[in-house]
Amino acid sequence: MKPSNNDFINSKNKRLTLLGMSGVGKTHLSKLLSTDDKWYHYSGDYRIGAKYLSREILDNIKQRIRRDEYLAELLDNNSIAIENKVTFDNLSSISNFLGKVGNPNQGGLPIDEFTKRQALFHKAEINAMLDVPKFIGKSQRQGFTHFINDAGGSLCELDDDSVYQTLAESTLILYIKASKKNQSALIERTKTHPKPLYYQNDFLQTQLNIYLQEHQFTYVAQIDPDAFVGWIFPHLLAHRVPKYESIAKQYGCTIESEDLYQCTNADEVFALINEALN
């Protein structure tokens, strides 16, 4: 159910779920609000890494360690121990687990292993988002007044109405819409700094087939993982934008990234949100 303007303005306990691509301004918004220590910050990606994929991340690291006989022996006789040190500011263990599809000699994953990890991430993200009401209660018991759910860019890809309804009932879903300038910057950044991403399986298979044909490849294992991420990202962005807009239209509201970048404090952010709700 969409909230009304008065519901948000008059609420003594403001709760937000941030929706949009990574790099669109979610962190900027969170920092503007975080100057007030009454905000509890919930990171969906942190919850995924610390709870729902922690064992799989550790198993993957141990498997790589066991390629070295010396380290494998130390690990097996408990001379060394491995920990998953995921933090709000360092989510690299999650990215490394998710990986990139392509040539194993260039750090890529075989397609079967890649799609397996994608499915695990999808399930983990659903569970992390369904945990939001529980953490809202936890935040209140700890004395926090407000709550912000910094969701991953792939939230729109879950295609699970129970997740969106749960979030809408407990938070205001705020879509930060990337401007054309912002989208171009995201595309260029991905080309120079490609990182692991989540893709819906049908979308991925379609794009892989196109890429293989365009480059006259026979096998996915011939693909340069970084080059593929840079190539597919504009298509992913075009795939996600209608999904973001649909969620915002049904459950929340939309603000423009360029307008958000002009905000310098929490009051200006709230004014922007109130305008969007009107």
PDB file of C-alpha atoms in Angstrom:
ATOM      1  CA  MET A   1       0.000   0.000   0.000  1.00  0.00           C
ATOM      2  CA  LYS A   2       1.358   3.422  -0.955  1.00  0.00           C
ATOM      3  CA  PRO A   3       1.885   5.805   1.978  1.00  0.00           C
ATOM      4  CA  SER A   4       0.323   9.251   2.039  1.00  0.00           C
ATOM      5  CA  ASN A   5       2.275  12.460   2.410  1.00  0.00           C
ATOM      6  CA  ASN A   6       0.931  13.047   5.920  1.00  0.00           C
ATOM      7  CA  ASP A   7       1.870   9.519   7.013  1.00  0.00           C
ATOM      8  CA  PHE A   8       5.535  10.215   6.407  1.00  0.00           C
ATOM      9  CA  ILE A   9       5.615  13.847   7.550  1.00  0.00           C
ATOM     10  CA  ASN A  10       3.834  13.161  10.817  1.00  0.00           C
ATOM     11  CA  SER A  11       5.535   9.872  11.626  1.00  0.00           C
ATOM     12  CA  LYS A  12       7.707   9.955  14.726  1.00  0.00           C
ATOM     13  CA  ASN A  13       9.445   6.810  13.470  1.00  0.00           C
ATOM     14  CA  LYS A  14      10.567   7.365   9.892  1.00  0.00           C
ATOM     15  CA  ARG A  15      11.476   4.195   8.008  1.00  0.00           C
ATOM     16  CA  LEU A  16      12.928   4.041   4.527  1.00  0.00           C
ATOM     17  CA  THR A  17      13.893   1.372   2.002  1.00  0.00           C
ATOM     18  CA  LEU A  18      16.246   2.723  -0.650  1.00  0.00           C
ATOM     19  CA  LEU A  19      15.668   1.407  -4.172  1.00  0.00           C
ATOM     20  CA  GLY A  20      17.982   1.921  -7.134  1.00  0.00           C
ATOM     21  CA  MET A  21      21.230   0.958  -8.827  1.00  0.00           C
ATOM     22  CA  SER A  22      24.482   0.920  -6.886  1.00  0.00           C
ATOM     23  CA  GLY A  23      26.109   4.321  -7.365  1.00  0.00           C
ATOM     24  CA  VAL A  24      22.874   6.251  -7.787  1.00  0.00           C
ATOM     25  CA  GLY A  25      23.083   8.077  -4.446  1.00  0.00           C
ATOM     26  CA  LYS A  26      21.829   5.678  -1.779  1.00  0.00           C
ATOM     27  CA  THR A  27      25.010   6.013   0.258  1.00  0.00           C
ATOM     28  CA  HIS A  28      24.910   9.811  -0.096  1.00  0.00           C
ATOM     29  CA  LEU A  29      21.354   9.865   1.238  1.00  0.00           C
ATOM     30  CA  SER A  30      22.248   7.538   4.098  1.00  0.00           C
ATOM     31  CA  LYS A  31      25.168   9.733   5.119  1.00  0.00           C
ATOM     32  CA  LEU A  32      23.003  12.846   5.149  1.00  0.00           C
ATOM     33  CA  LEU A  33      20.596  11.125   7.516  1.00  0.00           C
ATOM     34  CA  SER A  34      23.331   9.474   9.576  1.00  0.00           C
ATOM     35  CA  THR A  35      24.431  12.812  11.017  1.00  0.00           C
ATOM     36  CA  ASP A  36      21.505  12.170  13.365  1.00  0.00           C
ATOM     37  CA  ASP A  37      22.461   9.204  15.555  1.00  0.00           C
ATOM     38  CA  LYS A  38      18.785   8.271  15.882  1.00  0.00           C
ATOM     39  CA  TRP A  39      18.924   6.332  12.595  1.00  0.00           C
ATOM     40  CA  TYR A  40      19.485   2.575  12.498  1.00  0.00           C
ATOM     41  CA  HIS A  41      21.265   1.538   9.295  1.00  0.00           C
ATOM     42  CA  TYR A  42      20.338  -1.878   7.885  1.00  0.00           C
ATOM     43  CA  SER A  43      22.415  -3.163   4.966  1.00  0.00           C
ATOM     44  CA  GLY A  44      20.829  -5.914   2.900  1.00  0.00           C
ATOM     45  CA  ASP A  45      24.188  -6.915   1.423  1.00  0.00           C
ATOM     46  CA  TYR A  46      25.791  -7.085   4.869  1.00  0.00           C
ATOM     47  CA  ARG A  47      22.974  -9.316   6.119  1.00  0.00           C
ATOM     48  CA  ILE A  48      23.420 -11.582   3.095  1.00  0.00           C
ATOM     49  CA  GLY A  49      27.143 -11.955   3.708  1.00  0.00           C
ATOM     50  CA  ALA A  50      27.036 -12.208   7.481  1.00  0.00           C
ATOM     51  CA  LYS A  51      24.058 -14.549   7.736  1.00  0.00           C
ATOM     52  CA  TYR A  52      22.657 -16.173   4.632  1.00  0.00           C
ATOM     53  CA  LEU A  53      25.783 -16.792   2.528  1.00  0.00           C
ATOM     54  CA  SER A  54      28.426 -16.873   5.254  1.00  0.00           C
ATOM     55  CA  ARG A  55      28.896 -20.656   5.152  1.00  0.00           C
ATOM     56  CA  GLU A  56      29.023 -20.753   1.349  1.00  0.00           C
ATOM     57  CA  ILE A  57      31.553 -17.902   1.297  1.00  0.00           C
ATOM     58  CA  LEU A  58      33.790 -19.709   3.788  1.00  0.00           C
ATOM     59  CA  ASP A  59      33.470 -23.017   1.937  1.00  0.00           C
ATOM     60  CA  ASN A  60      34.513 -21.314  -1.292  1.00  0.00           C
ATOM     61  CA  ILE A  61      37.569 -19.740   0.361  1.00  0.00           C
ATOM     62  CA  LYS A  62      38.590 -23.062   1.915  1.00  0.00           C
ATOM     63  CA  GLN A  63      38.222 -24.811  -1.411  1.00  0.00           C
ATOM     64  CA  ARG A  64      40.610 -22.326  -3.006  1.00  0.00           C
ATOM     65  CA  ILE A  65      43.062 -22.694  -0.105  1.00  0.00           C
ATOM     66  CA  ARG A  66      43.090 -26.467  -0.523  1.00  0.00           C
ATOM     67  CA  ARG A  67      44.634 -26.068  -3.965  1.00  0.00           C
ATOM     68  CA  ASP A  68      47.866 -25.497  -2.058  1.00  0.00           C
ATOM     69  CA  GLU A  69      48.919 -28.729  -0.332  1.00  0.00           C
ATOM     70  CA  TYR A  70      50.821 -26.926   2.428  1.00  0.00           C
ATOM     71  CA  LEU A  71      47.874 -24.664   3.333  1.00  0.00           C
ATOM     72  CA  ALA A  72      45.391 -27.519   2.933  1.00  0.00           C
ATOM     73  CA  GLU A  73      47.224 -29.565   5.549  1.00  0.00           C
ATOM     74  CA  LEU A  74      47.292 -26.636   7.983  1.00  0.00           C
ATOM     75  CA  LEU A  75      43.584 -26.048   7.446  1.00  0.00           C
ATOM     76  CA  ASP A  76      42.633 -29.700   7.865  1.00  0.00           C
ATOM     77  CA  ASN A  77      44.555 -30.150  11.114  1.00  0.00           C
ATOM     78  CA  ASN A  78      43.111 -26.902  12.514  1.00  0.00           C
ATOM     79  CA  SER A  79      46.456 -25.105  12.577  1.00  0.00           C
ATOM     80  CA  ILE A  80      44.835 -22.180  10.802  1.00  0.00           C
ATOM     81  CA  ALA A  81      41.270 -20.870  10.797  1.00  0.00           C
ATOM     82  CA  ILE A  82      39.352 -18.844   8.215  1.00  0.00           C
ATOM     83  CA  GLU A  83      36.823 -16.139   9.082  1.00  0.00           C
ATOM     84  CA  ASN A  84      34.437 -14.140   6.943  1.00  0.00           C
ATOM     85  CA  LYS A  85      35.163 -10.542   7.999  1.00  0.00           C
ATOM     86  CA  VAL A  86      32.291  -8.888   6.158  1.00  0.00           C
ATOM     87  CA  THR A  87      31.518  -5.349   7.344  1.00  0.00           C
ATOM     88  CA  PHE A  88      29.213  -2.534   6.225  1.00  0.00           C
ATOM     89  CA  ASP A  89      32.184  -0.893   4.496  1.00  0.00           C
ATOM     90  CA  ASN A  90      33.829  -4.055   3.158  1.00  0.00           C
ATOM     91  CA  LEU A  91      31.572  -6.435   1.259  1.00  0.00           C
ATOM     92  CA  SER A  92      34.298  -7.854  -0.973  1.00  0.00           C
ATOM     93  CA  SER A  93      33.860 -11.420   0.265  1.00  0.00           C
ATOM     94  CA  ILE A  94      30.290 -11.382  -1.081  1.00  0.00           C
ATOM     95  CA  SER A  95      31.374  -9.967  -4.444  1.00  0.00           C
ATOM     96  CA  ASN A  96      34.182 -12.494  -4.729  1.00  0.00           C
ATOM     97  CA  PHE A  97      31.773 -15.327  -4.023  1.00  0.00           C
ATOM     98  CA  LEU A  98      29.245 -14.079  -6.580  1.00  0.00           C
ATOM     99  CA  GLY A  99      32.012 -13.828  -9.150  1.00  0.00           C
ATOM    100  CA  LYS A 100      31.902 -13.215 -12.901  1.00  0.00           C
ATOM    101  CA  VAL A 101      31.076 -15.666 -15.636  1.00  0.00           C
ATOM    102  CA  GLY A 102      33.689 -16.534 -18.243  1.00  0.00           C
ATOM    103  CA  ASN A 103      37.181 -17.851 -18.833  1.00  0.00           C
ATOM    104  CA  PRO A 104      38.549 -19.531 -15.647  1.00  0.00           C
ATOM    105  CA  ASN A 105      42.084 -18.543 -16.681  1.00  0.00           C
ATOM    106  CA  GLN A 106      40.975 -14.914 -16.420  1.00  0.00           C
ATOM    107  CA  GLY A 107      39.240 -15.355 -13.081  1.00  0.00           C
ATOM    108  CA  GLY A 108      35.847 -16.321 -14.501  1.00  0.00           C
ATOM    109  CA  LEU A 109      33.435 -18.984 -13.310  1.00  0.00           C
ATOM    110  CA  PRO A 110      31.995 -21.843 -15.392  1.00  0.00           C
ATOM    111  CA  ILE A 111      28.387 -21.120 -16.304  1.00  0.00           C
ATOM    112  CA  ASP A 112      26.955 -23.908 -14.104  1.00  0.00           C
ATOM    113  CA  GLU A 113      28.823 -22.715 -11.014  1.00  0.00           C
ATOM    114  CA  PHE A 114      27.989 -19.092 -11.781  1.00  0.00           C
ATOM    115  CA  THR A 115      24.247 -19.709 -12.102  1.00  0.00           C
ATOM    116  CA  LYS A 116      24.325 -21.823  -8.921  1.00  0.00           C
ATOM    117  CA  ARG A 117      25.803 -18.911  -6.972  1.00  0.00           C
ATOM    118  CA  GLN A 118      23.348 -16.504  -8.556  1.00  0.00           C
ATOM    119  CA  ALA A 119      20.466 -18.652  -7.311  1.00  0.00           C
ATOM    120  CA  LEU A 120      21.954 -18.771  -3.806  1.00  0.00           C
ATOM    121  CA  PHE A 121      22.297 -14.973  -3.801  1.00  0.00           C
ATOM    122  CA  HIS A 122      18.692 -14.546  -4.987  1.00  0.00           C
ATOM    123  CA  LYS A 123      17.357 -16.659  -2.128  1.00  0.00           C
ATOM    124  CA  ALA A 124      19.620 -14.909   0.372  1.00  0.00           C
ATOM    125  CA  GLU A 125      18.437 -11.460  -0.718  1.00  0.00           C
ATOM    126  CA  ILE A 126      14.800 -12.458  -0.304  1.00  0.00           C
ATOM    127  CA  ASN A 127      15.508 -13.677   3.230  1.00  0.00           C
ATOM    128  CA  ALA A 128      17.475 -10.521   4.069  1.00  0.00           C
ATOM    129  CA  MET A 129      14.604  -8.292   2.958  1.00  0.00           C
ATOM    130  CA  LEU A 130      12.012 -10.341   4.844  1.00  0.00           C
ATOM    131  CA  ASP A 131      14.138  -9.760   7.962  1.00  0.00           C
ATOM    132  CA  VAL A 132      13.537  -5.996   7.821  1.00  0.00           C
ATOM    133  CA  PRO A 133      10.488  -5.920  10.166  1.00  0.00           C
ATOM    134  CA  LYS A 134      12.423  -7.962  12.734  1.00  0.00           C
ATOM    135  CA  PHE A 135      15.320  -5.518  12.607  1.00  0.00           C
ATOM    136  CA  ILE A 136      12.986  -2.547  12.881  1.00  0.00           C
ATOM    137  CA  GLY A 137      11.813  -4.026  16.175  1.00  0.00           C
ATOM    138  CA  LYS A 138      15.417  -4.645  17.205  1.00  0.00           C
ATOM    139  CA  SER A 139      16.372  -1.055  16.378  1.00  0.00           C
ATOM    140  CA  GLN A 140      13.554   0.306  18.525  1.00  0.00           C
ATOM    141  CA  ARG A 141      14.592  -1.842  21.474  1.00  0.00           C
ATOM    142  CA  GLN A 142      18.105  -0.443  21.112  1.00  0.00           C
ATOM    143  CA  GLY A 143      16.765   3.115  21.317  1.00  0.00           C
ATOM    144  CA  PHE A 144      16.867   4.154  17.649  1.00  0.00           C
ATOM    145  CA  THR A 145      14.025   6.357  16.433  1.00  0.00           C
ATOM    146  CA  HIS A 146      14.327   5.907  12.665  1.00  0.00           C
ATOM    147  CA  PHE A 147      15.309   3.086  10.313  1.00  0.00           C
ATOM    148  CA  ILE A 148      16.898   2.959   6.865  1.00  0.00           C
ATOM    149  CA  ASN A 149      17.117  -0.174   4.732  1.00  0.00           C
ATOM    150  CA  ASP A 150      19.955   0.190   2.236  1.00  0.00           C
ATOM    151  CA  ALA A 151      18.851  -2.476  -0.241  1.00  0.00           C
ATOM    152  CA  GLY A 152      20.995  -3.813  -3.065  1.00  0.00           C
ATOM    153  CA  GLY A 153      20.505  -2.742  -6.656  1.00  0.00           C
ATOM    154  CA  SER A 154      19.065  -6.168  -7.465  1.00  0.00           C
ATOM    155  CA  LEU A 155      16.044  -5.722  -5.162  1.00  0.00           C
ATOM    156  CA  CYS A 156      13.919  -5.082  -8.250  1.00  0.00           C
ATOM    157  CA  GLU A 157      14.968  -8.468  -9.679  1.00  0.00           C
ATOM    158  CA  LEU A 158      13.430 -10.555  -6.905  1.00  0.00           C
ATOM    159  CA  ASP A 159       9.989 -10.474  -8.559  1.00  0.00           C
ATOM    160  CA  ASP A 160       8.460 -11.479  -5.226  1.00  0.00           C
ATOM    161  CA  ASP A 161       5.368  -9.508  -4.229  1.00  0.00           C
ATOM    162  CA  SER A 162       5.542 -10.808  -0.664  1.00  0.00           C
ATOM    163  CA  VAL A 163       8.925  -9.088  -0.285  1.00  0.00           C
ATOM    164  CA  TYR A 164       7.724  -5.769  -1.699  1.00  0.00           C
ATOM    165  CA  GLN A 165       4.531  -5.888   0.350  1.00  0.00           C
ATOM    166  CA  THR A 166       6.501  -6.624   3.520  1.00  0.00           C
ATOM    167  CA  LEU A 167       8.813  -3.685   2.852  1.00  0.00           C
ATOM    168  CA  ALA A 168       5.931  -1.369   1.948  1.00  0.00           C
ATOM    169  CA  GLU A 169       4.043  -2.227   5.129  1.00  0.00           C
ATOM    170  CA  SER A 170       7.021  -1.420   7.340  1.00  0.00           C
ATOM    171  CA  THR A 171       8.935   1.246   5.359  1.00  0.00           C
ATOM    172  CA  LEU A 172       8.554   3.872   2.666  1.00  0.00           C
ATOM    173  CA  ILE A 173      10.114   2.459  -0.519  1.00  0.00           C
ATOM    174  CA  LEU A 174      12.076   5.338  -2.024  1.00  0.00           C
ATOM    175  CA  TYR A 175      13.279   4.912  -5.608  1.00  0.00           C
ATOM    176  CA  ILE A 176      16.264   7.072  -6.541  1.00  0.00           C
ATOM    177  CA  LYS A 177      15.926   7.460 -10.302  1.00  0.00           C
ATOM    178  CA  ALA A 178      19.209   7.868 -12.162  1.00  0.00           C
ATOM    179  CA  SER A 179      19.378  10.769 -14.591  1.00  0.00           C
ATOM    180  CA  LYS A 180      20.750  10.235 -18.099  1.00  0.00           C
ATOM    181  CA  LYS A 181      24.004  11.813 -16.910  1.00  0.00           C
ATOM    182  CA  ASN A 182      24.077   9.519 -13.904  1.00  0.00           C
ATOM    183  CA  GLN A 183      23.343   6.453 -16.047  1.00  0.00           C
ATOM    184  CA  SER A 184      26.193   7.330 -18.421  1.00  0.00           C
ATOM    185  CA  ALA A 185      28.558   7.694 -15.457  1.00  0.00           C
ATOM    186  CA  LEU A 186      27.480   4.302 -14.088  1.00  0.00           C
ATOM    187  CA  ILE A 187      28.065   2.663 -17.475  1.00  0.00           C
ATOM    188  CA  GLU A 188      31.538   4.187 -17.812  1.00  0.00           C
ATOM    189  CA  ARG A 189      32.464   3.226 -14.259  1.00  0.00           C
ATOM    190  CA  THR A 190      31.441  -0.370 -14.905  1.00  0.00           C
ATOM    191  CA  LYS A 191      33.638  -0.512 -17.999  1.00  0.00           C
ATOM    192  CA  THR A 192      36.697   0.650 -16.053  1.00  0.00           C
ATOM    193  CA  HIS A 193      35.877  -1.075 -12.761  1.00  0.00           C
ATOM    194  CA  PRO A 194      33.725  -4.128 -13.579  1.00  0.00           C
ATOM    195  CA  LYS A 195      32.321  -5.851 -10.526  1.00  0.00           C
ATOM    196  CA  PRO A 196      30.216  -8.970  -9.924  1.00  0.00           C
ATOM    197  CA  LEU A 197      26.488  -8.452 -10.450  1.00  0.00           C
ATOM    198  CA  TYR A 198      23.259 -10.375 -10.049  1.00  0.00           C
ATOM    199  CA  TYR A 199      21.241 -11.227 -13.174  1.00  0.00           C
ATOM    200  CA  GLN A 200      17.883 -12.930 -13.574  1.00  0.00           C
ATOM    201  CA  ASN A 201      18.574 -16.264 -15.246  1.00  0.00           C
ATOM    202  CA  ASP A 202      16.456 -15.747 -18.386  1.00  0.00           C
ATOM    203  CA  PHE A 203      17.994 -12.315 -18.927  1.00  0.00           C
ATOM    204  CA  LEU A 204      21.508 -13.694 -18.436  1.00  0.00           C
ATOM    205  CA  GLN A 205      21.042 -16.591 -20.859  1.00  0.00           C
ATOM    206  CA  THR A 206      19.634 -14.278 -23.536  1.00  0.00           C
ATOM    207  CA  GLN A 207      22.497 -11.805 -23.198  1.00  0.00           C
ATOM    208  CA  LEU A 208      25.114 -14.556 -23.161  1.00  0.00           C
ATOM    209  CA  ASN A 209      23.770 -15.950 -26.433  1.00  0.00           C
ATOM    210  CA  ILE A 210      23.884 -12.488 -28.020  1.00  0.00           C
ATOM    211  CA  TYR A 211      27.424 -11.903 -26.756  1.00  0.00           C
ATOM    212  CA  LEU A 212      28.648 -15.272 -28.023  1.00  0.00           C
ATOM    213  CA  GLN A 213      27.200 -14.582 -31.477  1.00  0.00           C
ATOM    214  CA  GLU A 214      28.569 -11.046 -31.659  1.00  0.00           C
ATOM    215  CA  HIS A 215      32.075 -12.200 -30.740  1.00  0.00           C
ATOM    216  CA  GLN A 216      31.915 -15.476 -32.687  1.00  0.00           C
ATOM    217  CA  PHE A 217      32.568 -17.544 -29.575  1.00  0.00           C
ATOM    218  CA  THR A 218      31.460 -21.128 -29.163  1.00  0.00           C
ATOM    219  CA  TYR A 219      31.679 -21.479 -25.390  1.00  0.00           C
ATOM    220  CA  VAL A 220      31.063 -19.272 -22.370  1.00  0.00           C
ATOM    221  CA  ALA A 221      34.548 -20.260 -21.173  1.00  0.00           C
ATOM    222  CA  GLN A 222      35.979 -18.151 -24.033  1.00  0.00           C
ATOM    223  CA  ILE A 223      34.502 -14.960 -22.596  1.00  0.00           C
ATOM    224  CA  ASP A 224      36.682 -12.360 -20.875  1.00  0.00           C
ATOM    225  CA  PRO A 225      34.769 -11.922 -17.560  1.00  0.00           C
ATOM    226  CA  ASP A 226      35.518  -8.203 -17.164  1.00  0.00           C
ATOM    227  CA  ALA A 227      34.717  -7.418 -20.784  1.00  0.00           C
ATOM    228  CA  PHE A 228      31.365  -9.180 -20.482  1.00  0.00           C
ATOM    229  CA  VAL A 229      30.398  -7.208 -17.361  1.00  0.00           C
ATOM    230  CA  GLY A 230      31.181  -3.956 -19.162  1.00  0.00           C
ATOM    231  CA  TRP A 231      29.185  -5.084 -22.199  1.00  0.00           C
ATOM    232  CA  ILE A 232      26.125  -6.359 -20.359  1.00  0.00           C
ATOM    233  CA  PHE A 233      25.723  -3.504 -17.877  1.00  0.00           C
ATOM    234  CA  PRO A 234      23.850  -1.061 -20.183  1.00  0.00           C
ATOM    235  CA  HIS A 235      21.449  -3.902 -21.027  1.00  0.00           C
ATOM    236  CA  LEU A 236      21.046  -4.680 -17.319  1.00  0.00           C
ATOM    237  CA  LEU A 237      20.292  -1.043 -16.573  1.00  0.00           C
ATOM    238  CA  ALA A 238      17.621  -0.952 -19.288  1.00  0.00           C
ATOM    239  CA  HIS A 239      16.224  -4.221 -17.904  1.00  0.00           C
ATOM    240  CA  ARG A 240      16.017  -2.940 -14.334  1.00  0.00           C
ATOM    241  CA  VAL A 241      14.654   0.595 -14.800  1.00  0.00           C
ATOM    242  CA  PRO A 242      11.064  -0.473 -15.660  1.00  0.00           C
ATOM    243  CA  LYS A 243      11.135  -2.820 -12.662  1.00  0.00           C
ATOM    244  CA  TYR A 244      12.229  -0.017 -10.336  1.00  0.00           C
ATOM    245  CA  GLU A 245       9.521   2.250 -11.706  1.00  0.00           C
ATOM    246  CA  SER A 246       6.824  -0.400 -11.295  1.00  0.00           C
ATOM    247  CA  ILE A 247       7.736  -1.042  -7.647  1.00  0.00           C
ATOM    248  CA  ALA A 248       7.842   2.686  -6.869  1.00  0.00           C
ATOM    249  CA  LYS A 249       4.507   3.286  -8.592  1.00  0.00           C
ATOM    250  CA  GLN A 250       2.775   0.498  -6.686  1.00  0.00           C
ATOM    251  CA  TYR A 251       4.449   0.709  -3.301  1.00  0.00           C
ATOM    252  CA  GLY A 252       6.410   3.939  -2.852  1.00  0.00           C
ATOM    253  CA  CYS A 253       7.626   7.113  -4.496  1.00  0.00           C
ATOM    254  CA  THR A 254      10.412   8.420  -6.732  1.00  0.00           C
ATOM    255  CA  ILE A 255      13.041  11.134  -6.400  1.00  0.00           C
ATOM    256  CA  GLU A 256      15.579  12.175  -9.029  1.00  0.00           C
ATOM    257  CA  SER A 257      19.274  11.491  -8.447  1.00  0.00           C
ATOM    258  CA  GLU A 258      20.268  14.992  -9.580  1.00  0.00           C
ATOM    259  CA  ASP A 259      17.875  16.529  -7.045  1.00  0.00           C
ATOM    260  CA  LEU A 260      19.276  14.295  -4.314  1.00  0.00           C
ATOM    261  CA  TYR A 261      22.855  15.358  -5.105  1.00  0.00           C
ATOM    262  CA  GLN A 262      21.818  18.955  -4.375  1.00  0.00           C
ATOM    263  CA  CYS A 263      20.763  18.051  -0.827  1.00  0.00           C
ATOM    264  CA  THR A 264      23.211  18.970   1.924  1.00  0.00           C
ATOM    265  CA  ASN A 265      21.298  17.907   5.039  1.00  0.00           C
ATOM    266  CA  ALA A 266      18.490  15.675   6.295  1.00  0.00           C
ATOM    267  CA  ASP A 267      15.836  18.405   6.186  1.00  0.00           C
ATOM    268  CA  GLU A 268      16.436  18.928   2.473  1.00  0.00           C
ATOM    269  CA  VAL A 269      16.139  15.164   1.911  1.00  0.00           C
ATOM    270  CA  PHE A 270      12.817  15.095   3.758  1.00  0.00           C
ATOM    271  CA  ALA A 271      11.566  18.052   1.725  1.00  0.00           C
ATOM    272  CA  LEU A 272      12.462  16.174  -1.452  1.00  0.00           C
ATOM    273  CA  ILE A 273      10.613  13.063  -0.258  1.00  0.00           C
ATOM    274  CA  ASN A 274       7.557  15.061   0.790  1.00  0.00           C
ATOM    275  CA  GLU A 275       7.447  16.705  -2.622  1.00  0.00           C
ATOM    276  CA  ALA A 276       7.596  13.282  -4.274  1.00  0.00           C
ATOM    277  CA  LEU A 277       4.767  11.973  -2.112  1.00  0.00           C
ATOM    278  CA  ASN A 278       2.622  14.955  -3.064  1.00  0.00           C
TER     279      ASN A 278
END
